[in-house]
CSV table of C-alpha atoms in Angstrom, one decimal:
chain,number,residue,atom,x,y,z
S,1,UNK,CA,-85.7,28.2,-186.1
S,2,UNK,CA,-87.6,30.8,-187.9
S,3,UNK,CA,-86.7,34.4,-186.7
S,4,UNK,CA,-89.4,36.2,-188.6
S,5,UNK,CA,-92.8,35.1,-188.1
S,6,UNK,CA,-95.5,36.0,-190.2
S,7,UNK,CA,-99.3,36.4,-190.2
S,8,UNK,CA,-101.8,36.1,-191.4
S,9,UNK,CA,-100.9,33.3,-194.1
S,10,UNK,CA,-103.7,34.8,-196.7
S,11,UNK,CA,-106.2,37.4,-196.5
S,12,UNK,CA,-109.0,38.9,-198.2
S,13,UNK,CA,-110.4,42.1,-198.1
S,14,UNK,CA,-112.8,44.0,-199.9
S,15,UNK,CA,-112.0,46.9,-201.9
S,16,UNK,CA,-111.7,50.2,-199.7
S,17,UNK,CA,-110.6,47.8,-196.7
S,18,UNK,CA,-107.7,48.0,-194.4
S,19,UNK,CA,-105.3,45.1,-194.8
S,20,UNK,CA,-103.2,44.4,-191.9
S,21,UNK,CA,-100.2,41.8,-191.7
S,22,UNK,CA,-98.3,41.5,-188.9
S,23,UNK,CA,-94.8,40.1,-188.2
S,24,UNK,CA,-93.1,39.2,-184.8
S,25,UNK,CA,-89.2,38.6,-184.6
S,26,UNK,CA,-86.7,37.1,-182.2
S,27,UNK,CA,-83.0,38.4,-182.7
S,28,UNK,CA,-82.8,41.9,-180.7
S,29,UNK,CA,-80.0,42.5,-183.1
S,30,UNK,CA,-82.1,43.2,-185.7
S,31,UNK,CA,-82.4,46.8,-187.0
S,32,UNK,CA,-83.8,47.5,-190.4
S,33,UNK,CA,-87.0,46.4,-191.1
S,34,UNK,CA,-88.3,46.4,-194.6
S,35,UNK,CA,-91.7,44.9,-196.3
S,36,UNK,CA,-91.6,43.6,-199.8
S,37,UNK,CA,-94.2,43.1,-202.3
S,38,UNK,CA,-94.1,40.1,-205.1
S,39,UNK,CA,-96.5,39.9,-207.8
S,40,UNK,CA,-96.6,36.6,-210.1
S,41,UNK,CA,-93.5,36.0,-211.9
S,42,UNK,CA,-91.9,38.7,-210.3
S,43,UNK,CA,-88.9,39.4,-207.9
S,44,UNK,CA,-89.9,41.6,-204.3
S,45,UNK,CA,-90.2,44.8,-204.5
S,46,UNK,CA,-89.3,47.2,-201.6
S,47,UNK,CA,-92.5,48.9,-200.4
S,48,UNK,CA,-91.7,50.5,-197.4
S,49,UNK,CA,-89.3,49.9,-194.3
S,50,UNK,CA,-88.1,51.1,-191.0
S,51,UNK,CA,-85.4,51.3,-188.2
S,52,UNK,CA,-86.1,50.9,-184.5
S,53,UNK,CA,-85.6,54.6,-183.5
S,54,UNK,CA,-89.2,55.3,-184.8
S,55,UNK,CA,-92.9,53.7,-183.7
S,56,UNK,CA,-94.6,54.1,-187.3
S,57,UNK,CA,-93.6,55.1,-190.9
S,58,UNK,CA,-96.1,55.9,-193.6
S,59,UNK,CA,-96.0,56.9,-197.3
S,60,UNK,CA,-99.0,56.5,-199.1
S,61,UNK,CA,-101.3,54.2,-198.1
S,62,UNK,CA,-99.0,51.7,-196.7
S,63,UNK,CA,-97.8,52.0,-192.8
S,64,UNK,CA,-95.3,50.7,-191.2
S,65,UNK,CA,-96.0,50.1,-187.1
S,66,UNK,CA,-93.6,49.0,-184.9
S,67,UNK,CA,-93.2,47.8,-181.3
S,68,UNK,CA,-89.9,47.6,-180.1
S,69,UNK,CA,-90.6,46.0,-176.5
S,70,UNK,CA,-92.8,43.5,-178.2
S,71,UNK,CA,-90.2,42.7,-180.9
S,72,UNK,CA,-93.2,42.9,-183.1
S,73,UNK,CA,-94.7,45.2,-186.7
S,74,UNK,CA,-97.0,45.4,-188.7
S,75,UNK,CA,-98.0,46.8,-192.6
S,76,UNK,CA,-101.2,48.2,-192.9
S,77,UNK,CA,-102.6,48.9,-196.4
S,78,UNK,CA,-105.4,51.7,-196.1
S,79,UNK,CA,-108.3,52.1,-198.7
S,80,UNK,CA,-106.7,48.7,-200.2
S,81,UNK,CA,-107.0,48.0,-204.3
S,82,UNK,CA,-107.2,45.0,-206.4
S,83,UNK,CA,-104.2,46.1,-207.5
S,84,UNK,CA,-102.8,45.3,-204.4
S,85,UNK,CA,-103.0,41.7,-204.5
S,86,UNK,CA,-100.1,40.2,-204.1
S,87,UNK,CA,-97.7,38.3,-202.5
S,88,UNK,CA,-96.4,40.4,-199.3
S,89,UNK,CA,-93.2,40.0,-197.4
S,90,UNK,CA,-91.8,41.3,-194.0
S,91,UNK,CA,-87.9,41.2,-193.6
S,92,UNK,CA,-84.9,42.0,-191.0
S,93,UNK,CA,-81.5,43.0,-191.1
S,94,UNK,CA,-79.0,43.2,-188.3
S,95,UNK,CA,-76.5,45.6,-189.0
S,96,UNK,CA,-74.7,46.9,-191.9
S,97,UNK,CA,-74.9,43.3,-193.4
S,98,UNK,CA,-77.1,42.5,-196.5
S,99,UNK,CA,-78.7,38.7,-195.5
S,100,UNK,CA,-82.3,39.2,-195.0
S,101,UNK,CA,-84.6,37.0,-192.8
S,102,UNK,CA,-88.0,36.7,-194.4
S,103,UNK,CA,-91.3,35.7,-193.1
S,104,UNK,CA,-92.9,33.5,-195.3
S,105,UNK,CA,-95.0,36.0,-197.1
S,106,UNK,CA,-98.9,36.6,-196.7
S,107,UNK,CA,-101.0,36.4,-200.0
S,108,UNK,CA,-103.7,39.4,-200.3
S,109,UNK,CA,-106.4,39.5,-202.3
S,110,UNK,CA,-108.6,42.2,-202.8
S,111,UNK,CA,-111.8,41.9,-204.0
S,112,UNK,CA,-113.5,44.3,-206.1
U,1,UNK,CA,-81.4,52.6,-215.2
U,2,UNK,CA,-81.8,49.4,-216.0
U,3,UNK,CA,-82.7,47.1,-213.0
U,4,UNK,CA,-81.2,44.3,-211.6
U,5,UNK,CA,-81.1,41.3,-214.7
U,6,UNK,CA,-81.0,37.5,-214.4
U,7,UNK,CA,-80.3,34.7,-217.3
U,8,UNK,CA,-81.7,32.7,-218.0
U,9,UNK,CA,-85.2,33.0,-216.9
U,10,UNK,CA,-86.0,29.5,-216.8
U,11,UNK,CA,-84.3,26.3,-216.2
U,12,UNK,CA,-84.9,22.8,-216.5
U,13,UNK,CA,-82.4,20.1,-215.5
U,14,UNK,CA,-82.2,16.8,-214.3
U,15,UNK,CA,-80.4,15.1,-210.8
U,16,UNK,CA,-77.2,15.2,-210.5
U,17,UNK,CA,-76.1,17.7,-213.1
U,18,UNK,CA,-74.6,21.4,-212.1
U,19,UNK,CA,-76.0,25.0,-213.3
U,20,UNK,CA,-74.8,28.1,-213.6
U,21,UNK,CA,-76.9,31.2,-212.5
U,22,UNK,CA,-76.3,34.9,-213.6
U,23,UNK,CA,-77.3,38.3,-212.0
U,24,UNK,CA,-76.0,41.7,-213.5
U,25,UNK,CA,-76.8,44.5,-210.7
U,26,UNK,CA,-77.9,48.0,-211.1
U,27,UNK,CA,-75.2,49.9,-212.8
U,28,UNK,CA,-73.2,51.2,-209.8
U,29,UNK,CA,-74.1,48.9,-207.3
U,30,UNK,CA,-71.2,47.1,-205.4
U,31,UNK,CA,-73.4,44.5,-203.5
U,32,UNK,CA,-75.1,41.5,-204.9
U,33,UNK,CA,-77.4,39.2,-202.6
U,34,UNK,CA,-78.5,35.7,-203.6
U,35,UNK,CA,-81.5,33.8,-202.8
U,36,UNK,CA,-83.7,30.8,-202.5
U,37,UNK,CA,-87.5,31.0,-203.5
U,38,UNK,CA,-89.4,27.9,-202.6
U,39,UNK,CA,-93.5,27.5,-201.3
U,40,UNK,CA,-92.4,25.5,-198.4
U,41,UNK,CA,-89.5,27.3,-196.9
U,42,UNK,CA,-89.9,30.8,-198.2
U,43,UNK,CA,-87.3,33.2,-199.3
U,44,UNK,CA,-83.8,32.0,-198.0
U,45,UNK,CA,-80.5,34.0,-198.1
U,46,UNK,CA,-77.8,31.9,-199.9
U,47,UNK,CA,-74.7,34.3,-200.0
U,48,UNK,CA,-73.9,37.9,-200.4
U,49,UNK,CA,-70.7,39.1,-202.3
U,50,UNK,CA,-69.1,42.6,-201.9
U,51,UNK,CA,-65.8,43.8,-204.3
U,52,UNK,CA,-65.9,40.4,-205.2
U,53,UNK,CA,-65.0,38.7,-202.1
U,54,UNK,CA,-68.6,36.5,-200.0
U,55,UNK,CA,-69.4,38.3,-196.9
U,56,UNK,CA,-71.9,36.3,-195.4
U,57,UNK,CA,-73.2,32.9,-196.2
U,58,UNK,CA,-76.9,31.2,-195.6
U,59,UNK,CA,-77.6,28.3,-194.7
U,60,UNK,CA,-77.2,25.9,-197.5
U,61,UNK,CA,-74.7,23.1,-198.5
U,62,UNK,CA,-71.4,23.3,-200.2
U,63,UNK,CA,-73.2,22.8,-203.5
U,64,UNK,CA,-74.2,25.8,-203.9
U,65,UNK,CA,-71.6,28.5,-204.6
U,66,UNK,CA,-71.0,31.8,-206.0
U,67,UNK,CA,-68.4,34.5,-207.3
U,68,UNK,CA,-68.6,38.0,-208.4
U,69,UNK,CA,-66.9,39.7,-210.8
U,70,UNK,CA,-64.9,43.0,-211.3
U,71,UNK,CA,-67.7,44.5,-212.4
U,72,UNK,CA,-69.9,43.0,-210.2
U,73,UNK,CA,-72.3,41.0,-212.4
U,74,UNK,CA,-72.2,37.6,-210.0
U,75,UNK,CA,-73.0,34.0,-210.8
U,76,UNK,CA,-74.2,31.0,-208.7
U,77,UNK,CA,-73.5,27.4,-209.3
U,78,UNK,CA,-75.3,24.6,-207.7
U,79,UNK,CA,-73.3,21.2,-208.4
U,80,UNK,CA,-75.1,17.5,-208.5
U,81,UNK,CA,-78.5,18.8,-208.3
U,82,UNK,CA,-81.1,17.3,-206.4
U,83,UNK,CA,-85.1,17.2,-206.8
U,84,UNK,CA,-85.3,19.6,-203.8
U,85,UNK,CA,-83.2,22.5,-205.7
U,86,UNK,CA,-86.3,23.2,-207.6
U,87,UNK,CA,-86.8,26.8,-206.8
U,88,UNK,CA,-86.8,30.4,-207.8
U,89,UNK,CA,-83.7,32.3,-207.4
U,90,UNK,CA,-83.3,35.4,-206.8
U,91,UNK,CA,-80.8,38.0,-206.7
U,92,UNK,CA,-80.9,41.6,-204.9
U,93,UNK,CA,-78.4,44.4,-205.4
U,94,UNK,CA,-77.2,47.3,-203.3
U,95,UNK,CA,-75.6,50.6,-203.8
U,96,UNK,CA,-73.4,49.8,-201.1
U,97,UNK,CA,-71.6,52.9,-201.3
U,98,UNK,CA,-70.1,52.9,-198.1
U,99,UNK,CA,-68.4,49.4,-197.0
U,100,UNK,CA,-70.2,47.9,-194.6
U,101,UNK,CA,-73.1,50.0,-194.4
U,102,UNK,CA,-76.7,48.7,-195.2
U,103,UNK,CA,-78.7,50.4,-198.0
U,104,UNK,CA,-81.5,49.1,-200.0
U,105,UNK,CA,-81.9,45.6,-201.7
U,106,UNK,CA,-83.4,45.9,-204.7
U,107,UNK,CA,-84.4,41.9,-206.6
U,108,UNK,CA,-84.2,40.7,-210.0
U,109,UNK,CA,-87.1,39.0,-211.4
U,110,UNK,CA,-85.1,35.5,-210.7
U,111,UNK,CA,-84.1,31.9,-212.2
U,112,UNK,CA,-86.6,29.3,-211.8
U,113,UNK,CA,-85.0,26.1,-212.0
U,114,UNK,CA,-86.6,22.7,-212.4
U,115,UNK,CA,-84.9,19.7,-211.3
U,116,UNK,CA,-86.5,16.4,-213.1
């Protein structure tokens, strides 16, 4: 049963673009919702996250949207790099406890 | 500060033998996460361990186990490894300065082990 699901699987955009990955879950209970970035050979990185008590969170170019009724959010990337190709994860938490449900990642690529 | 470490970096064993993992957290942090990296199923939560005792536990046979230490640093063993164990694992600490209350995970650049 996967709880998070993720898409798209892989996406390009062309530099200046806006990248959008969307994630949908099931468990109500969650209610921390982070994203996570992973380059080659590296471990996730927390980009950005957000609780249910708020529809959108954004620092920098990235932005969180969410939709509680639809138990769905999404990252966008504005004005996207090619040095923002990488490996990108959406996550939730229920509770105070620290096990994380992943989707199973999106792979952006950026063209110059 | 010095993130969260993991030794060694790579691995390369074959069926049926055991390994042992390790993950030193950010100085200060109480929490320390484990999991499993694989193309096919995607990041998978093994076990999390707080003041040394496991608070919550994944998925995953009894093959696979952990402990933490006094001073947090935390291990992971997997026992009679099989072909499918092949994987990247990671480990994620936390502040956790409160008990119980959810803070940021923040991942080591993992173990990848190769089963042959």
């Amino acid at each position: 049963q996967q709880q998070v699901k993720q898409s798209p699987q892989s996406l390009i955009v062309q530099k200046g673009g806006i990248s959008i990955i969307n994630c949908a879950y099931e468990n109500t209970a969650f209610d921390y919702f982070p994203w996570y970035q992973q380059f080659p050979g590296k471990g996730p990185a927390l980009l950005i996250a957000i609780r249910p008590d708020v529809s959108e969170k954004k620092e920098g170019r990235f932005t969180i949207s969410f939709n509680k009724s639809a138990k769905q959010f999404s990252l966008h990337i504005m004005d996207s790099q090619p040095g923002d190709s990488a490996t990108y994860f959406c996550a939730a938490r229920e509770g105070s406890n620290y096990k994380l449900t992943f989707g199973k990642g999106t792979l952006l690529t950026v063209n110059p | 500060k010095a993130g969260v470490t993991q030794t060694p970096r790579y691995l390369i064993k074959t069926r049926g033998q055991q390994v042992t993992l390790s993950c030193s957290p950010i100085s200060g942090h109480r929490s320390v996460s484990w999991y499993q990296q694989t193309p096919g199923q995607g990041l998978q939560f093994l076990f999390e361990y707080f003041s040394e005792t496991q608070r919550n536990k994944g998925n995953f046979p009894g093959r696979f186990s952990g402990r933490q230490f006094s001073n947090s640093r935390s291990e992971m063993n997997v026992s009679t490894l099989e072909l499918g164990d092949s994987a990247l694992y990671l480990c994620a600490s936390s502040l956790a300065l409160l008990a119980g209350e959810g803070d940021t995970q923040y991942f080591g650049p993992g173990t990848r082990l190769t089963v042959l």
